[in-house]
Amino acid sequence: MVLLRRRPLAASYLRAAPSWLRAVGFTYPVLAPPPDWPGDKPRFNAVEAVPEHPELPKLIVRVGDEHEFIASTQDAFVAKAREVGASLEVIEIPHAAHGFEGHGADPEARAAVDRAVSWFVRVLGR
């Protein structure tokens, strides 16, 4: 299991999943580089990497008050995962902001964190 938080490096795990990798979890991630980014776009594009290992369980925790660019990469990731039938669970926290866990004890956010932990327990307990 790898928990990737705010790291644009998920694509490498999705493209060439190591044998020990049993699940991938994302919390409000950036899943693709900006269109005008001059760097190595394929290396950092998790959206394009989803079809490589659709069976790998994936979890994404999304917030309602997200930066527009970040939300657009998450939308694209979810759409691609659904298009290829990838194993994906999405937890939405509609009233939370990016970085919600540092903004106090919101019951909605706590419930989402509990769901995410339960997802990992269920997936890794197989």
PDB file of N, CA and C in Angstrom, residues 2-109:
ATOM      1  N   VAL A   2       0.501   2.193  -0.784  1.00  0.00           N
ATOM      2  CA  VAL A   2       1.194   3.471  -0.815  1.00  0.00           C
ATOM      3  C   VAL A   2       0.139   4.539  -0.669  1.00  0.00           C
ATOM      4  N   LEU A   3       0.326   5.449   0.263  1.00  0.00           N
ATOM      5  CA  LEU A   3      -0.572   6.578   0.406  1.00  0.00           C
ATOM      6  C   LEU A   3       0.144   7.769  -0.191  1.00  0.00           C
ATOM      7  N   LEU A   4      -0.390   8.269  -1.281  1.00  0.00           N
ATOM      8  CA  LEU A   4       0.234   9.383  -1.984  1.00  0.00           C
ATOM      9  C   LEU A   4      -0.560  10.640  -1.681  1.00  0.00           C
ATOM     10  N   ARG A   5       0.078  11.584  -1.053  1.00  0.00           N
ATOM     11  CA  ARG A   5      -0.613  12.791  -0.652  1.00  0.00           C
ATOM     12  C   ARG A   5       0.061  13.985  -1.288  1.00  0.00           C
ATOM     13  N   ARG A   6      -0.692  14.667  -2.129  1.00  0.00           N
ATOM     14  CA  ARG A   6      -0.229  15.869  -2.800  1.00  0.00           C
ATOM     15  C   ARG A   6       1.075  15.646  -3.539  1.00  0.00           C
ATOM     16  N   ARG A   7       1.219  14.510  -4.162  1.00  0.00           N
ATOM     17  CA  ARG A   7       2.426  14.211  -4.922  1.00  0.00           C
ATOM     18  C   ARG A   7       2.027  13.842  -6.339  1.00  0.00           C
ATOM     19  N   PRO A   8       2.650  14.490  -7.325  1.00  0.00           N
ATOM     20  CA  PRO A   8       2.317  14.167  -8.709  1.00  0.00           C
ATOM     21  C   PRO A   8       3.074  12.946  -9.210  1.00  0.00           C
ATOM     22  N   LEU A   9       3.460  12.052  -8.335  1.00  0.00           N
ATOM     23  CA  LEU A   9       4.272  10.909  -8.729  1.00  0.00           C
ATOM     24  C   LEU A   9       3.476   9.611  -8.783  1.00  0.00           C
ATOM     25  N   ALA A  10       2.185   9.691  -8.695  1.00  0.00           N
ATOM     26  CA  ALA A  10       1.351   8.487  -8.704  1.00  0.00           C
ATOM     27  C   ALA A  10       1.425   7.747 -10.022  1.00  0.00           C
ATOM     28  N   ALA A  11       1.660   8.458 -11.094  1.00  0.00           N
ATOM     29  CA  ALA A  11       1.653   7.829 -12.421  1.00  0.00           C
ATOM     30  C   ALA A  11       2.647   6.682 -12.503  1.00  0.00           C
ATOM     31  N   SER A  12       3.805   6.834 -11.908  1.00  0.00           N
ATOM     32  CA  SER A  12       4.808   5.764 -11.987  1.00  0.00           C
ATOM     33  C   SER A  12       4.318   4.502 -11.284  1.00  0.00           C
ATOM     34  N   TYR A  13       3.590   4.635 -10.177  1.00  0.00           N
ATOM     35  CA  TYR A  13       3.042   3.466  -9.483  1.00  0.00           C
ATOM     36  C   TYR A  13       1.907   2.833 -10.280  1.00  0.00           C
ATOM     37  N   LEU A  14       1.140   3.649 -10.974  1.00  0.00           N
ATOM     38  CA  LEU A  14       0.019   3.120 -11.754  1.00  0.00           C
ATOM     39  C   LEU A  14       0.486   2.464 -13.048  1.00  0.00           C
ATOM     40  N   ARG A  15       1.573   2.968 -13.616  1.00  0.00           N
ATOM     41  CA  ARG A  15       2.094   2.405 -14.870  1.00  0.00           C
ATOM     42  C   ARG A  15       2.825   1.093 -14.652  1.00  0.00           C
ATOM     43  N   ALA A  16       3.662   1.060 -13.654  1.00  0.00           N
ATOM     44  CA  ALA A  16       4.492  -0.120 -13.393  1.00  0.00           C
ATOM     45  C   ALA A  16       4.332  -0.486 -11.921  1.00  0.00           C
ATOM     46  N   ALA A  17       3.176  -1.006 -11.586  1.00  0.00           N
ATOM     47  CA  ALA A  17       2.880  -1.322 -10.192  1.00  0.00           C
ATOM     48  C   ALA A  17       3.829  -2.402  -9.679  1.00  0.00           C
ATOM     49  N   PRO A  18       4.603  -2.083  -8.625  1.00  0.00           N
ATOM     50  CA  PRO A  18       5.478  -3.102  -8.041  1.00  0.00           C
ATOM     51  C   PRO A  18       4.648  -4.262  -7.484  1.00  0.00           C
ATOM     52  N   SER A  19       5.229  -5.417  -7.379  1.00  0.00           N
ATOM     53  CA  SER A  19       4.498  -6.605  -6.914  1.00  0.00           C
ATOM     54  C   SER A  19       3.965  -6.438  -5.490  1.00  0.00           C
ATOM     55  N   TRP A  20       4.616  -5.609  -4.685  1.00  0.00           N
ATOM     56  CA  TRP A  20       4.188  -5.420  -3.307  1.00  0.00           C
ATOM     57  C   TRP A  20       3.028  -4.426  -3.177  1.00  0.00           C
ATOM     58  N   LEU A  21       2.725  -3.684  -4.225  1.00  0.00           N
ATOM     59  CA  LEU A  21       1.695  -2.651  -4.162  1.00  0.00           C
ATOM     60  C   LEU A  21       0.306  -3.279  -4.231  1.00  0.00           C
ATOM     61  N   ARG A  22      -0.489  -3.092  -3.185  1.00  0.00           N
ATOM     62  CA  ARG A  22      -1.818  -3.708  -3.123  1.00  0.00           C
ATOM     63  C   ARG A  22      -2.949  -2.703  -3.227  1.00  0.00           C
ATOM     64  N   ALA A  23      -2.654  -1.420  -3.068  1.00  0.00           N
ATOM     65  CA  ALA A  23      -3.675  -0.378  -3.157  1.00  0.00           C
ATOM     66  C   ALA A  23      -2.984   0.978  -3.219  1.00  0.00           C
ATOM     67  N   VAL A  24      -3.701   1.941  -3.766  1.00  0.00           N
ATOM     68  CA  VAL A  24      -3.186   3.310  -3.821  1.00  0.00           C
ATOM     69  C   VAL A  24      -4.290   4.237  -3.335  1.00  0.00           C
ATOM     70  N   GLY A  25      -3.941   5.121  -2.410  1.00  0.00           N
ATOM     71  CA  GLY A  25      -4.899   6.099  -1.901  1.00  0.00           C
ATOM     72  C   GLY A  25      -4.407   7.507  -2.152  1.00  0.00           C
ATOM     73  N   PHE A  26      -5.334   8.365  -2.547  1.00  0.00           N
ATOM     74  CA  PHE A  26      -5.008   9.768  -2.827  1.00  0.00           C
ATOM     75  C   PHE A  26      -5.902  10.662  -1.976  1.00  0.00           C
ATOM     76  N   THR A  27      -5.327  11.700  -1.381  1.00  0.00           N
ATOM     77  CA  THR A  27      -6.136  12.721  -0.718  1.00  0.00           C
ATOM     78  C   THR A  27      -5.916  14.027  -1.459  1.00  0.00           C
ATOM     79  N   TYR A  28      -7.002  14.572  -1.973  1.00  0.00           N
ATOM     80  CA  TYR A  28      -7.038  15.782  -2.804  1.00  0.00           C
ATOM     81  C   TYR A  28      -5.777  15.945  -3.654  1.00  0.00           C
ATOM     82  N   PRO A  29      -5.544  14.980  -4.545  1.00  0.00           N
ATOM     83  CA  PRO A  29      -4.293  14.958  -5.318  1.00  0.00           C
ATOM     84  C   PRO A  29      -4.314  15.806  -6.592  1.00  0.00           C
ATOM     85  N   VAL A  30      -3.124  16.116  -7.045  1.00  0.00           N
ATOM     86  CA  VAL A  30      -2.908  16.644  -8.394  1.00  0.00           C
ATOM     87  C   VAL A  30      -2.571  15.409  -9.228  1.00  0.00           C
ATOM     88  N   LEU A  31      -3.374  15.113 -10.242  1.00  0.00           N
ATOM     89  CA  LEU A  31      -3.214  13.858 -10.973  1.00  0.00           C
ATOM     90  C   LEU A  31      -2.756  14.025 -12.412  1.00  0.00           C
ATOM     91  N   ALA A  32      -2.446  15.246 -12.792  1.00  0.00           N
ATOM     92  CA  ALA A  32      -1.904  15.513 -14.128  1.00  0.00           C
ATOM     93  C   ALA A  32      -1.199  16.865 -14.084  1.00  0.00           C
ATOM     94  N   PRO A  33      -0.172  17.029 -14.905  1.00  0.00           N
ATOM     95  CA  PRO A  33       0.517  18.318 -14.931  1.00  0.00           C
ATOM     96  C   PRO A  33      -0.320  19.373 -15.660  1.00  0.00           C
ATOM     97  N   PRO A  34      -0.045  20.646 -15.410  1.00  0.00           N
ATOM     98  CA  PRO A  34      -0.744  21.705 -16.138  1.00  0.00           C
ATOM     99  C   PRO A  34      -0.464  21.604 -17.638  1.00  0.00           C
ATOM    100  N   PRO A  35      -1.404  22.040 -18.469  1.00  0.00           N
ATOM    101  CA  PRO A  35      -1.223  21.928 -19.922  1.00  0.00           C
ATOM    102  C   PRO A  35       0.033  22.630 -20.440  1.00  0.00           C
ATOM    103  N   ASP A  36       0.408  23.724 -19.818  1.00  0.00           N
ATOM    104  CA  ASP A  36       1.571  24.483 -20.293  1.00  0.00           C
ATOM    105  C   ASP A  36       2.863  24.113 -19.565  1.00  0.00           C
ATOM    106  N   TRP A  37       2.838  23.035 -18.818  1.00  0.00           N
ATOM    107  CA  TRP A  37       4.012  22.625 -18.050  1.00  0.00           C
ATOM    108  C   TRP A  37       5.091  22.110 -18.996  1.00  0.00           C
ATOM    109  N   PRO A  38       6.329  22.589 -18.869  1.00  0.00           N
ATOM    110  CA  PRO A  38       7.386  22.183 -19.798  1.00  0.00           C
ATOM    111  C   PRO A  38       8.073  20.867 -19.430  1.00  0.00           C
ATOM    112  N   GLY A  39       7.709  20.278 -18.321  1.00  0.00           N
ATOM    113  CA  GLY A  39       8.388  19.064 -17.849  1.00  0.00           C
ATOM    114  C   GLY A  39       7.939  17.803 -18.563  1.00  0.00           C
ATOM    115  N   ASP A  40       8.305  16.687 -18.000  1.00  0.00           N
ATOM    116  CA  ASP A  40       8.015  15.359 -18.538  1.00  0.00           C
ATOM    117  C   ASP A  40       6.560  15.000 -18.218  1.00  0.00           C
ATOM    118  N   LYS A  41       5.639  15.429 -19.064  1.00  0.00           N
ATOM    119  CA  LYS A  41       4.206  15.250 -18.800  1.00  0.00           C
ATOM    120  C   LYS A  41       3.792  13.798 -18.597  1.00  0.00           C
ATOM    121  N   PRO A  42       4.194  12.863 -19.459  1.00  0.00           N
ATOM    122  CA  PRO A  42       3.750  11.476 -19.253  1.00  0.00           C
ATOM    123  C   PRO A  42       4.159  10.909 -17.889  1.00  0.00           C
ATOM    124  N   ARG A  43       5.327  11.285 -17.418  1.00  0.00           N
ATOM    125  CA  ARG A  43       5.810  10.767 -16.133  1.00  0.00           C
ATOM    126  C   ARG A  43       4.908  11.177 -14.975  1.00  0.00           C
ATOM    127  N   PHE A  44       4.272  12.320 -15.114  1.00  0.00           N
ATOM    128  CA  PHE A  44       3.469  12.854 -14.022  1.00  0.00           C
ATOM    129  C   PHE A  44       1.968  12.805 -14.298  1.00  0.00           C
ATOM    130  N   ASN A  45       1.545  12.113 -15.345  1.00  0.00           N
ATOM    131  CA  ASN A  45       0.132  12.095 -15.699  1.00  0.00           C
ATOM    132  C   ASN A  45      -0.522  10.780 -15.263  1.00  0.00           C
ATOM    133  N   ALA A  46      -1.121  10.815 -14.082  1.00  0.00           N
ATOM    134  CA  ALA A  46      -1.791   9.622 -13.550  1.00  0.00           C
ATOM    135  C   ALA A  46      -3.067   9.301 -14.322  1.00  0.00           C
ATOM    136  N   VAL A  47      -3.671  10.301 -14.946  1.00  0.00           N
ATOM    137  CA  VAL A  47      -4.887  10.065 -15.732  1.00  0.00           C
ATOM    138  C   VAL A  47      -4.582   9.107 -16.877  1.00  0.00           C
ATOM    139  N   GLU A  48      -3.503   9.364 -17.587  1.00  0.00           N
ATOM    140  CA  GLU A  48      -3.124   8.505 -18.711  1.00  0.00           C
ATOM    141  C   GLU A  48      -2.633   7.134 -18.248  1.00  0.00           C
ATOM    142  N   ALA A  49      -2.206   7.037 -16.993  1.00  0.00           N
ATOM    143  CA  ALA A  49      -1.662   5.777 -16.478  1.00  0.00           C
ATOM    144  C   ALA A  49      -2.730   4.828 -15.934  1.00  0.00           C
ATOM    145  N   VAL A  50      -3.928   5.315 -15.674  1.00  0.00           N
ATOM    146  CA  VAL A  50      -4.985   4.481 -15.078  1.00  0.00           C
ATOM    147  C   VAL A  50      -5.206   3.174 -15.832  1.00  0.00           C
ATOM    148  N   PRO A  51      -5.258   3.166 -17.169  1.00  0.00           N
ATOM    149  CA  PRO A  51      -5.542   1.908 -17.872  1.00  0.00           C
ATOM    150  C   PRO A  51      -4.467   0.830 -17.724  1.00  0.00           C
ATOM    151  N   GLU A  52      -3.283   1.184 -17.265  1.00  0.00           N
ATOM    152  CA  GLU A  52      -2.190   0.211 -17.166  1.00  0.00           C
ATOM    153  C   GLU A  52      -2.475  -0.907 -16.169  1.00  0.00           C
ATOM    154  N   HIS A  53      -3.065  -0.572 -15.043  1.00  0.00           N
ATOM    155  CA  HIS A  53      -3.396  -1.565 -14.007  1.00  0.00           C
ATOM    156  C   HIS A  53      -4.777  -1.251 -13.435  1.00  0.00           C
ATOM    157  N   PRO A  54      -5.822  -1.451 -14.221  1.00  0.00           N
ATOM    158  CA  PRO A  54      -7.159  -1.093 -13.741  1.00  0.00           C
ATOM    159  C   PRO A  54      -7.599  -1.904 -12.523  1.00  0.00           C
ATOM    160  N   GLU A  55      -7.034  -3.096 -12.355  1.00  0.00           N
ATOM    161  CA  GLU A  55      -7.437  -3.956 -11.233  1.00  0.00           C
ATOM    162  C   GLU A  55      -6.870  -3.494  -9.897  1.00  0.00           C
ATOM    163  N   LEU A  56      -5.849  -2.655  -9.903  1.00  0.00           N
ATOM    164  CA  LEU A  56      -5.244  -2.160  -8.665  1.00  0.00           C
ATOM    165  C   LEU A  56      -6.263  -1.279  -7.938  1.00  0.00           C
ATOM    166  N   PRO A  57      -6.642  -1.620  -6.699  1.00  0.00           N
ATOM    167  CA  PRO A  57      -7.615  -0.803  -5.976  1.00  0.00           C
ATOM    168  C   PRO A  57      -7.084   0.610  -5.735  1.00  0.00           C
ATOM    169  N   LYS A  58      -7.948   1.576  -6.031  1.00  0.00           N
ATOM    170  CA  LYS A  58      -7.589   2.975  -5.885  1.00  0.00           C
ATOM    171  C   LYS A  58      -8.674   3.692  -5.088  1.00  0.00           C
ATOM    172  N   LEU A  59      -8.250   4.604  -4.246  1.00  0.00           N
ATOM    173  CA  LEU A  59      -9.159   5.426  -3.454  1.00  0.00           C
ATOM    174  C   LEU A  59      -8.770   6.875  -3.666  1.00  0.00           C
ATOM    175  N   ILE A  60      -9.754   7.717  -3.889  1.00  0.00           N
ATOM    176  CA  ILE A  60      -9.488   9.149  -3.980  1.00  0.00           C
ATOM    177  C   ILE A  60     -10.441   9.864  -3.033  1.00  0.00           C
ATOM    178  N   VAL A  61      -9.884  10.731  -2.203  1.00  0.00           N
ATOM    179  CA  VAL A  61     -10.674  11.570  -1.303  1.00  0.00           C
ATOM    180  C   VAL A  61     -10.668  12.965  -1.909  1.00  0.00           C
ATOM    181  N   ARG A  62     -11.865  13.478  -2.175  1.00  0.00           N
ATOM    182  CA  ARG A  62     -12.011  14.779  -2.832  1.00  0.00           C
ATOM    183  C   ARG A  62     -12.739  15.750  -1.917  1.00  0.00           C
ATOM    184  N   VAL A  63     -12.405  17.022  -2.063  1.00  0.00           N
ATOM    185  CA  VAL A  63     -13.067  18.066  -1.286  1.00  0.00           C
ATOM    186  C   VAL A  63     -13.857  18.974  -2.220  1.00  0.00           C
ATOM    187  N   GLY A  64     -14.938  19.539  -1.701  1.00  0.00           N
ATOM    188  CA  GLY A  64     -15.783  20.407  -2.510  1.00  0.00           C
ATOM    189  C   GLY A  64     -15.159  21.750  -2.810  1.00  0.00           C
ATOM    190  N   ASP A  65     -14.392  22.273  -1.871  1.00  0.00           N
ATOM    191  CA  ASP A  65     -13.760  23.582  -2.052  1.00  0.00           C
ATOM    192  C   ASP A  65     -12.313  23.368  -2.476  1.00  0.00           C
ATOM    193  N   GLU A  66     -12.151  22.868  -3.694  1.00  0.00           N
ATOM    194  CA  GLU A  66     -10.827  22.520  -4.226  1.00  0.00           C
ATOM    195  C   GLU A  66     -10.374  23.578  -5.226  1.00  0.00           C
ATOM    196  N   HIS A  67      -9.071  23.703  -5.393  1.00  0.00           N
ATOM    197  CA  HIS A  67      -8.520  24.582  -6.422  1.00  0.00           C
ATOM    198  C   HIS A  67      -9.005  24.069  -7.777  1.00  0.00           C
ATOM    199  N   GLU A  68      -9.396  24.965  -8.650  1.00  0.00           N
ATOM    200  CA  GLU A  68     -10.012  24.573  -9.923  1.00  0.00           C
ATOM    201  C   GLU A  68      -9.131  23.628 -10.739  1.00  0.00           C
ATOM    202  N   PHE A  69      -7.854  23.938 -10.872  1.00  0.00           N
ATOM    203  CA  PHE A  69      -6.976  23.077 -11.665  1.00  0.00           C
ATOM    204  C   PHE A  69      -6.879  21.679 -11.050  1.00  0.00           C
ATOM    205  N   ILE A  70      -6.721  21.609  -9.743  1.00  0.00           N
ATOM    206  CA  ILE A  70      -6.596  20.310  -9.075  1.00  0.00           C
ATOM    207  C   ILE A  70      -7.881  19.503  -9.259  1.00  0.00           C
ATOM    208  N   ALA A  71      -9.021  20.153  -9.076  1.00  0.00           N
ATOM    209  CA  ALA A  71     -10.305  19.463  -9.253  1.00  0.00           C
ATOM    210  C   ALA A  71     -10.451  18.938 -10.676  1.00  0.00           C
ATOM    211  N   SER A  72      -9.966  19.692 -11.652  1.00  0.00           N
ATOM    212  CA  SER A  72     -10.093  19.231 -13.045  1.00  0.00           C
ATOM    213  C   SER A  72      -9.267  17.972 -13.287  1.00  0.00           C
ATOM    214  N   THR A  73      -8.110  17.847 -12.638  1.00  0.00           N
ATOM    215  CA  THR A  73      -7.309  16.629 -12.814  1.00  0.00           C
ATOM    216  C   THR A  73      -7.986  15.445 -12.139  1.00  0.00           C
ATOM    217  N   GLN A  74      -8.642  15.703 -11.011  1.00  0.00           N
ATOM    218  CA  GLN A  74      -9.378  14.640 -10.324  1.00  0.00           C
ATOM    219  C   GLN A  74     -10.582  14.194 -11.147  1.00  0.00           C
ATOM    220  N   ASP A  75     -11.291  15.159 -11.735  1.00  0.00           N
ATOM    221  CA  ASP A  75     -12.427  14.818 -12.602  1.00  0.00           C
ATOM    222  C   ASP A  75     -11.973  13.931 -13.756  1.00  0.00           C
ATOM    223  N   ALA A  76     -10.857  14.305 -14.375  1.00  0.00           N
ATOM    224  CA  ALA A  76     -10.335  13.536 -15.511  1.00  0.00           C
ATOM    225  C   ALA A  76      -9.926  12.130 -15.076  1.00  0.00           C
ATOM    226  N   PHE A  77      -9.324  12.015 -13.893  1.00  0.00           N
ATOM    227  CA  PHE A  77      -8.898  10.718 -13.371  1.00  0.00           C
ATOM    228  C   PHE A  77     -10.104   9.810 -13.129  1.00  0.00           C
ATOM    229  N   VAL A  78     -11.117  10.348 -12.467  1.00  0.00           N
ATOM    230  CA  VAL A  78     -12.320   9.559 -12.174  1.00  0.00           C
ATOM    231  C   VAL A  78     -12.993   9.138 -13.480  1.00  0.00           C
ATOM    232  N   ALA A  79     -13.090  10.051 -14.434  1.00  0.00           N
ATOM    233  CA  ALA A  79     -13.713   9.724 -15.722  1.00  0.00           C
ATOM    234  C   ALA A  79     -12.943   8.620 -16.443  1.00  0.00           C
ATOM    235  N   LYS A  80     -11.623   8.716 -16.462  1.00  0.00           N
ATOM    236  CA  LYS A  80     -10.805   7.694 -17.133  1.00  0.00           C
ATOM    237  C   LYS A  80     -10.938   6.355 -16.413  1.00  0.00           C
ATOM    238  N   ALA A  81     -10.911   6.381 -15.084  1.00  0.00           N
ATOM    239  CA  ALA A  81     -11.047   5.137 -14.321  1.00  0.00           C
ATOM    240  C   ALA A  81     -12.383   4.463 -14.622  1.00  0.00           C
ATOM    241  N   ARG A  82     -13.438   5.241 -14.688  1.00  0.00           N
ATOM    242  CA  ARG A  82     -14.760   4.667 -14.993  1.00  0.00           C
ATOM    243  C   ARG A  82     -14.810   4.162 -16.429  1.00  0.00           C
ATOM    244  N   GLU A  83     -14.172   4.887 -17.332  1.00  0.00           N
ATOM    245  CA  GLU A  83     -14.151   4.490 -18.743  1.00  0.00           C
ATOM    246  C   GLU A  83     -13.509   3.120 -18.934  1.00  0.00           C
ATOM    247  N   VAL A  84     -12.440   2.848 -18.179  1.00  0.00           N
ATOM    248  CA  VAL A  84     -11.716   1.579 -18.349  1.00  0.00           C
ATOM    249  C   VAL A  84     -12.133   0.523 -17.323  1.00  0.00           C
ATOM    250  N   GLY A  85     -13.134   0.831 -16.504  1.00  0.00           N
ATOM    251  CA  GLY A  85     -13.603  -0.133 -15.507  1.00  0.00           C
ATOM    252  C   GLY A  85     -12.610  -0.379 -14.393  1.00  0.00           C
ATOM    253  N   ALA A  86     -11.831   0.635 -14.052  1.00  0.00           N
ATOM    254  CA  ALA A  86     -10.814   0.487 -13.007  1.00  0.00           C
ATOM    255  C   ALA A  86     -11.462   0.393 -11.628  1.00  0.00           C
ATOM    256  N   SER A  87     -10.766  -0.281 -10.734  1.00  0.00           N
ATOM    257  CA  SER A  87     -11.186  -0.380  -9.341  1.00  0.00           C
ATOM    258  C   SER A  87     -10.918   0.972  -8.679  1.00  0.00           C
ATOM    259  N   LEU A  88     -11.990   1.706  -8.389  1.00  0.00           N
ATOM    260  CA  LEU A  88     -11.841   3.045  -7.820  1.00  0.00           C
ATOM    261  C   LEU A  88     -12.993   3.328  -6.876  1.00  0.00           C
ATOM    262  N   GLU A  89     -12.658   3.795  -5.689  1.00  0.00           N
ATOM    263  CA  GLU A  89     -13.664   4.309  -4.761  1.00  0.00           C
ATOM    264  C   GLU A  89     -13.386   5.792  -4.580  1.00  0.00           C
ATOM    265  N   VAL A  90     -14.450   6.580  -4.613  1.00  0.00           N
ATOM    266  CA  VAL A  90     -14.339   8.028  -4.456  1.00  0.00           C
ATOM    267  C   VAL A  90     -15.080   8.422  -3.191  1.00  0.00           C
ATOM    268  N   ILE A  91     -14.390   9.150  -2.326  1.00  0.00           N
ATOM    269  CA  ILE A  91     -15.010   9.707  -1.127  1.00  0.00           C
ATOM    270  C   ILE A  91     -15.057  11.217  -1.323  1.00  0.00           C
ATOM    271  N   GLU A  92     -16.257  11.756  -1.323  1.00  0.00           N
ATOM    272  CA  GLU A  92     -16.462  13.194  -1.506  1.00  0.00           C
ATOM    273  C   GLU A  92     -16.728  13.846  -0.150  1.00  0.00           C
ATOM    274  N   ILE A  93     -16.072  14.970   0.080  1.00  0.00           N
ATOM    275  CA  ILE A  93     -16.341  15.778   1.270  1.00  0.00           C
ATOM    276  C   ILE A  93     -16.778  17.148   0.744  1.00  0.00           C
ATOM    277  N   PRO A  94     -18.064  17.312   0.453  1.00  0.00           N
ATOM    278  CA  PRO A  94     -18.538  18.486  -0.275  1.00  0.00           C
ATOM    279  C   PRO A  94     -18.268  19.831   0.389  1.00  0.00           C
ATOM    280  N   HIS A  95     -18.253  19.882   1.707  1.00  0.00           N
ATOM    281  CA  HIS A  95     -18.095  21.171   2.382  1.00  0.00           C
ATOM    282  C   HIS A  95     -16.679  21.411   2.891  1.00  0.00           C
ATOM    283  N   ALA A  96     -15.764  20.530   2.561  1.00  0.00           N
ATOM    284  CA  ALA A  96     -14.384  20.661   3.051  1.00  0.00           C
ATOM    285  C   ALA A  96     -13.517  21.398   2.032  1.00  0.00           C
ATOM    286  N   ALA A  97     -12.452  21.997   2.551  1.00  0.00           N
ATOM    287  CA  ALA A  97     -11.490  22.709   1.712  1.00  0.00           C
ATOM    288  C   ALA A  97     -10.220  21.884   1.574  1.00  0.00           C
ATOM    289  N   HIS A  98      -9.428  22.224   0.576  1.00  0.00           N
ATOM    290  CA  HIS A  98      -8.120  21.604   0.391  1.00  0.00           C
ATOM    291  C   HIS A  98      -7.343  21.777   1.701  1.00  0.00           C
ATOM    292  N   GLY A  99      -6.804  20.699   2.224  1.00  0.00           N
ATOM    293  CA  GLY A  99      -6.087  20.740   3.502  1.00  0.00           C
ATOM    294  C   GLY A  99      -7.030  20.655   4.693  1.00  0.00           C
ATOM    295  N   PHE A 100      -8.197  20.042   4.491  1.00  0.00           N
ATOM    296  CA  PHE A 100      -9.248  20.017   5.515  1.00  0.00           C
ATOM    297  C   PHE A 100      -8.785  19.476   6.852  1.00  0.00           C
ATOM    298  N   GLU A 101      -7.860  18.530   6.851  1.00  0.00           N
ATOM    299  CA  GLU A 101      -7.478  17.911   8.115  1.00  0.00           C
ATOM    300  C   GLU A 101      -6.727  18.865   9.031  1.00  0.00           C
ATOM    301  N   GLY A 102      -6.289  19.990   8.519  1.00  0.00           N
ATOM    302  CA  GLY A 102      -5.618  20.993   9.345  1.00  0.00           C
ATOM    303  C   GLY A 102      -6.517  22.153   9.720  1.00  0.00           C
ATOM    304  N   HIS A 103      -7.826  22.026   9.457  1.00  0.00           N
ATOM    305  CA  HIS A 103      -8.761  23.124   9.691  1.00  0.00           C
ATOM    306  C   HIS A 103      -9.723  22.845  10.839  1.00  0.00           C
ATOM    307  N   GLY A 104      -9.362  22.015  11.769  1.00  0.00           N
ATOM    308  CA  GLY A 104     -10.250  21.727  12.888  1.00  0.00           C
ATOM    309  C   GLY A 104     -10.986  20.414  12.720  1.00  0.00           C
ATOM    310  N   ALA A 105     -11.771  20.086  13.708  1.00  0.00           N
ATOM    311  CA  ALA A 105     -12.462  18.788  13.752  1.00  0.00           C
ATOM    312  C   ALA A 105     -13.873  18.926  13.182  1.00  0.00           C
ATOM    313  N   ASP A 106     -14.000  18.797  11.894  1.00  0.00           N
ATOM    314  CA  ASP A 106     -15.291  18.841  11.208  1.00  0.00           C
ATOM    315  C   ASP A 106     -15.856  17.423  11.168  1.00  0.00           C
ATOM    316  N   PRO A 107     -17.082  17.208  11.645  1.00  0.00           N
ATOM    317  CA  PRO A 107     -17.652  15.851  11.665  1.00  0.00           C
ATOM    318  C   PRO A 107     -17.716  15.201  10.279  1.00  0.00           C
ATOM    319  N   GLU A 108     -18.039  15.975   9.250  1.00  0.00           N
ATOM    320  CA  GLU A 108     -18.103  15.432   7.892  1.00  0.00           C
ATOM    321  C   GLU A 108     -16.722  14.945   7.440  1.00  0.00           C
ATOM    322  N   ALA A 109     -15.701  15.734   7.724  1.00  0.00           N
ATOM    323  CA  ALA A 109     -14.338  15.353   7.350  1.00  0.00           C
ATOM    324  C   ALA A 109     -13.875  14.132   8.149  1.00  0.00           C
TER     325      ALA A 109
END
